[in-house]
Structure formats: structure tokens, C-alpha cells
């Protein structure tokens, strides 16, 4: 909410966070509702804003050091939709036989 950048899609959700064992790096997977251009622009903007996000967040979380943030697009929802479509098509083909 603090990052009021119009290049970040309104429907952006953090899906998972993986932190390295030494707590120096965090990989954040985000889901973005929109076309490919909106998704790429959102992830790019989040990555270019990662230092600001880290500084803002580190003021709210007590840690010895705050991890370097990297944002990646989570495509698992798209993958599930694709698999569901394939299975639906197979079911229709089976019923027609």
C-alpha cells in the first residue's frame, strides 16, 4: 500500500516467499491479474523498487539485516488453468467416442 506506483497492477498478490538460509536473500513470487505486458511491468517495477520496499519493511521488522529482495512472477495459477483445459478437452473427446 505504501508503494503507490501506477505501474504496479492493482491485483497483485504475494504467493510465496523463499528466504536463503543465511537470511541475506529473499525470492518473492507474485501473482498478477492482467495481460503479459501488465505482468512484466509489475514485476519489473517491483524489482526496481526492491530497495525502497526493503527499507520500508525493515523499519517494521526487527532483524539484524534485511534480505535483498527479488520478485518473480508466479505462473502456477496459469499452469493449473492450462492443465484443467487439457483435462476437460480429453474428457470431451472420451465422451464423444
JSON list of N, CA and C in Angstrom, two decimals, residues 49-82:
[
{"chain": "A", "resi": 49, "resn": "UNK", "atom": "N", "xyz": [11.96, -1.30, -7.41]},
{"chain": "A", "resi": 49, "resn": "UNK", "atom": "CA", "xyz": [11.59, -0.66, -6.14]},
{"chain": "A", "resi": 49, "resn": "UNK", "atom": "C", "xyz": [11.99, -1.50, -4.93]},
{"chain": "A", "resi": 50, "resn": "UNK", "atom": "N", "xyz": [12.73, -2.56, -5.15]},
{"chain": "A", "resi": 50, "resn": "UNK", "atom": "CA", "xyz": [13.01, -3.51, -4.07]},
{"chain": "A", "resi": 50, "resn": "UNK", "atom": "C", "xyz": [13.76, -2.88, -2.90]},
{"chain": "A", "resi": 51, "resn": "UNK", "atom": "N", "xyz": [14.66, -1.94, -3.17]},
{"chain": "A", "resi": 51, "resn": "UNK", "atom": "CA", "xyz": [15.40, -1.30, -2.07]},
{"chain": "A", "resi": 51, "resn": "UNK", "atom": "C", "xyz": [14.48, -0.44, -1.22]},
{"chain": "A", "resi": 52, "resn": "UNK", "atom": "N", "xyz": [13.57, 0.29, -1.87]},
{"chain": "A", "resi": 52, "resn": "UNK", "atom": "CA", "xyz": [12.60, 1.09, -1.13]},
{"chain": "A", "resi": 52, "resn": "UNK", "atom": "C", "xyz": [11.71, 0.19, -0.28]},
{"chain": "A", "resi": 53, "resn": "UNK", "atom": "N", "xyz": [11.26, -0.92, -0.88]},
{"chain": "A", "resi": 53, "resn": "UNK", "atom": "CA", "xyz": [10.40, -1.87, -0.15]},
{"chain": "A", "resi": 53, "resn": "UNK", "atom": "C", "xyz": [11.16, -2.45, 1.04]},
{"chain": "A", "resi": 54, "resn": "UNK", "atom": "N", "xyz": [12.42, -2.79, 0.84]},
{"chain": "A", "resi": 54, "resn": "UNK", "atom": "CA", "xyz": [13.23, -3.36, 1.92]},
{"chain": "A", "resi": 54, "resn": "UNK", "atom": "C", "xyz": [13.42, -2.36, 3.05]},
{"chain": "A", "resi": 55, "resn": "UNK", "atom": "N", "xyz": [13.72, -1.12, 2.71]},
{"chain": "A", "resi": 55, "resn": "UNK", "atom": "CA", "xyz": [13.91, -0.10, 3.74]},
{"chain": "A", "resi": 55, "resn": "UNK", "atom": "C", "xyz": [12.62, 0.14, 4.52]},
{"chain": "A", "resi": 56, "resn": "UNK", "atom": "N", "xyz": [11.50, 0.27, 3.80]},
{"chain": "A", "resi": 56, "resn": "UNK", "atom": "CA", "xyz": [10.22, 0.49, 4.47]},
{"chain": "A", "resi": 56, "resn": "UNK", "atom": "C", "xyz": [9.85, -0.68, 5.37]},
{"chain": "A", "resi": 57, "resn": "UNK", "atom": "N", "xyz": [10.08, -1.88, 4.90]},
{"chain": "A", "resi": 57, "resn": "UNK", "atom": "CA", "xyz": [9.72, -3.08, 5.67]},
{"chain": "A", "resi": 57, "resn": "UNK", "atom": "C", "xyz": [10.66, -3.27, 6.85]},
{"chain": "A", "resi": 58, "resn": "UNK", "atom": "N", "xyz": [11.94, -2.96, 6.66]},
{"chain": "A", "resi": 58, "resn": "UNK", "atom": "CA", "xyz": [12.90, -3.17, 7.75]},
{"chain": "A", "resi": 58, "resn": "UNK", "atom": "C", "xyz": [12.60, -2.26, 8.95]},
{"chain": "A", "resi": 59, "resn": "UNK", "atom": "N", "xyz": [11.89, -1.18, 8.73]},
{"chain": "A", "resi": 59, "resn": "UNK", "atom": "CA", "xyz": [11.50, -0.31, 9.85]},
{"chain": "A", "resi": 59, "resn": "UNK", "atom": "C", "xyz": [10.41, -0.94, 10.70]},
{"chain": "A", "resi": 60, "resn": "UNK", "atom": "N", "xyz": [9.72, -1.94, 10.13]},
{"chain": "A", "resi": 60, "resn": "UNK", "atom": "CA", "xyz": [8.61, -2.58, 10.83]},
{"chain": "A", "resi": 60, "resn": "UNK", "atom": "C", "xyz": [8.98, -3.95, 11.39]},
{"chain": "A", "resi": 61, "resn": "UNK", "atom": "N", "xyz": [10.10, -4.50, 10.92]},
{"chain": "A", "resi": 61, "resn": "UNK", "atom": "CA", "xyz": [10.52, -5.85, 11.32]},
{"chain": "A", "resi": 61, "resn": "UNK", "atom": "C", "xyz": [11.90, -5.74, 11.96]},
{"chain": "A", "resi": 62, "resn": "UNK", "atom": "N", "xyz": [12.06, -6.34, 13.11]},
{"chain": "A", "resi": 62, "resn": "UNK", "atom": "CA", "xyz": [13.35, -6.29, 13.79]},
{"chain": "A", "resi": 62, "resn": "UNK", "atom": "C", "xyz": [14.19, -7.48, 13.32]},
{"chain": "A", "resi": 63, "resn": "UNK", "atom": "N", "xyz": [15.26, -7.16, 12.59]},
{"chain": "A", "resi": 63, "resn": "UNK", "atom": "CA", "xyz": [16.20, -8.18, 12.12]},
{"chain": "A", "resi": 63, "resn": "UNK", "atom": "C", "xyz": [17.59, -7.56, 12.14]},
{"chain": "A", "resi": 64, "resn": "UNK", "atom": "N", "xyz": [18.59, -8.41, 12.25]},
{"chain": "A", "resi": 64, "resn": "UNK", "atom": "CA", "xyz": [19.96, -7.91, 12.24]},
{"chain": "A", "resi": 64, "resn": "UNK", "atom": "C", "xyz": [20.27, -7.23, 10.90]},
{"chain": "A", "resi": 65, "resn": "UNK", "atom": "N", "xyz": [19.85, -7.86, 9.83]},
{"chain": "A", "resi": 65, "resn": "UNK", "atom": "CA", "xyz": [19.95, -7.27, 8.50]},
{"chain": "A", "resi": 65, "resn": "UNK", "atom": "C", "xyz": [18.73, -7.72, 7.71]},
{"chain": "A", "resi": 66, "resn": "UNK", "atom": "N", "xyz": [18.38, -6.94, 6.73]},
{"chain": "A", "resi": 66, "resn": "UNK", "atom": "CA", "xyz": [17.18, -7.25, 5.95]},
{"chain": "A", "resi": 66, "resn": "UNK", "atom": "C", "xyz": [17.62, -7.86, 4.62]},
{"chain": "A", "resi": 67, "resn": "UNK", "atom": "N", "xyz": [16.93, -8.92, 4.16]},
{"chain": "A", "resi": 67, "resn": "UNK", "atom": "CA", "xyz": [17.38, -9.60, 2.94]},
{"chain": "A", "resi": 67, "resn": "UNK", "atom": "C", "xyz": [17.20, -8.75, 1.68]},
{"chain": "A", "resi": 68, "resn": "UNK", "atom": "N", "xyz": [18.01, -9.05, 0.71]},
{"chain": "A", "resi": 68, "resn": "UNK", "atom": "CA", "xyz": [17.87, -8.45, -0.62]},
{"chain": "A", "resi": 68, "resn": "UNK", "atom": "C", "xyz": [16.67, -9.12, -1.28]},
{"chain": "A", "resi": 69, "resn": "UNK", "atom": "N", "xyz": [15.75, -8.31, -1.80]},
{"chain": "A", "resi": 69, "resn": "UNK", "atom": "CA", "xyz": [14.51, -8.82, -2.35]},
{"chain": "A", "resi": 69, "resn": "UNK", "atom": "C", "xyz": [14.58, -8.98, -3.86]},
{"chain": "A", "resi": 70, "resn": "UNK", "atom": "N", "xyz": [14.07, -10.10, -4.34]},
{"chain": "A", "resi": 70, "resn": "UNK", "atom": "CA", "xyz": [13.93, -10.36, -5.77]},
{"chain": "A", "resi": 70, "resn": "UNK", "atom": "C", "xyz": [12.51, -10.82, -6.02]},
{"chain": "A", "resi": 71, "resn": "UNK", "atom": "N", "xyz": [11.84, -10.19, -6.97]},
{"chain": "A", "resi": 71, "resn": "UNK", "atom": "CA", "xyz": [10.46, -10.54, -7.29]},
{"chain": "A", "resi": 71, "resn": "UNK", "atom": "C", "xyz": [10.41, -11.35, -8.57]},
{"chain": "A", "resi": 72, "resn": "UNK", "atom": "N", "xyz": [9.57, -12.39, -8.56]},
{"chain": "A", "resi": 72, "resn": "UNK", "atom": "CA", "xyz": [9.37, -13.24, -9.73]},
{"chain": "A", "resi": 72, "resn": "UNK", "atom": "C", "xyz": [7.88, -13.46, -9.92]},
{"chain": "A", "resi": 73, "resn": "UNK", "atom": "N", "xyz": [7.50, -13.66, -11.16]},
{"chain": "A", "resi": 73, "resn": "UNK", "atom": "CA", "xyz": [6.10, -13.92, -11.48]},
{"chain": "A", "resi": 73, "resn": "UNK", "atom": "C", "xyz": [5.76, -15.37, -11.16]},
{"chain": "A", "resi": 74, "resn": "UNK", "atom": "N", "xyz": [4.70, -15.58, -10.41]},
{"chain": "A", "resi": 74, "resn": "UNK", "atom": "CA", "xyz": [4.21, -16.92, -10.09]},
{"chain": "A", "resi": 74, "resn": "UNK", "atom": "C", "xyz": [3.17, -17.30, -11.14]},
{"chain": "A", "resi": 75, "resn": "UNK", "atom": "N", "xyz": [3.48, -18.30, -11.93]},
{"chain": "A", "resi": 75, "resn": "UNK", "atom": "CA", "xyz": [2.57, -18.71, -13.01]},
{"chain": "A", "resi": 75, "resn": "UNK", "atom": "C", "xyz": [1.81, -19.98, -12.66]},
{"chain": "A", "resi": 76, "resn": "UNK", "atom": "N", "xyz": [1.82, -20.38, -11.40]},
{"chain": "A", "resi": 76, "resn": "UNK", "atom": "CA", "xyz": [1.17, -21.64, -11.03]},
{"chain": "A", "resi": 76, "resn": "UNK", "atom": "C", "xyz": [-0.33, -21.62, -11.32]},
{"chain": "A", "resi": 77, "resn": "UNK", "atom": "N", "xyz": [-1.00, -20.48, -11.14]},
{"chain": "A", "resi": 77, "resn": "UNK", "atom": "CA", "xyz": [-2.44, -20.40, -11.43]},
{"chain": "A", "resi": 77, "resn": "UNK", "atom": "C", "xyz": [-2.68, -20.60, -12.93]},
{"chain": "A", "resi": 78, "resn": "UNK", "atom": "N", "xyz": [-1.84, -19.99, -13.76]},
{"chain": "A", "resi": 78, "resn": "UNK", "atom": "CA", "xyz": [-1.96, -20.17, -15.21]},
{"chain": "A", "resi": 78, "resn": "UNK", "atom": "C", "xyz": [-1.72, -21.62, -15.60]},
{"chain": "A", "resi": 79, "resn": "UNK", "atom": "N", "xyz": [-0.73, -22.24, -14.95]},
{"chain": "A", "resi": 79, "resn": "UNK", "atom": "CA", "xyz": [-0.44, -23.64, -15.24]},
{"chain": "A", "resi": 79, "resn": "UNK", "atom": "C", "xyz": [-1.62, -24.53, -14.88]},
{"chain": "A", "resi": 80, "resn": "UNK", "atom": "N", "xyz": [-2.26, -24.25, -13.74]},
{"chain": "A", "resi": 80, "resn": "UNK", "atom": "CA", "xyz": [-3.42, -25.04, -13.33]},
{"chain": "A", "resi": 80, "resn": "UNK", "atom": "C", "xyz": [-4.58, -24.87, -14.31]},
{"chain": "A", "resi": 81, "resn": "UNK", "atom": "N", "xyz": [-4.81, -23.66, -14.78]},
{"chain": "A", "resi": 81, "resn": "UNK", "atom": "CA", "xyz": [-5.87, -23.42, -15.76]},
{"chain": "A", "resi": 81, "resn": "UNK", "atom": "C", "xyz": [-5.58, -24.17, -17.05]},
{"chain": "A", "resi": 82, "resn": "UNK", "atom": "N", "xyz": [-4.33, -24.15, -17.48]},
{"chain": "A", "resi": 82, "resn": "UNK", "atom": "CA", "xyz": [-3.93, -24.84, -18.71]},
{"chain": "A", "resi": 82, "resn": "UNK", "atom": "C", "xyz": [-4.15, -26.36, -18.56]}
]
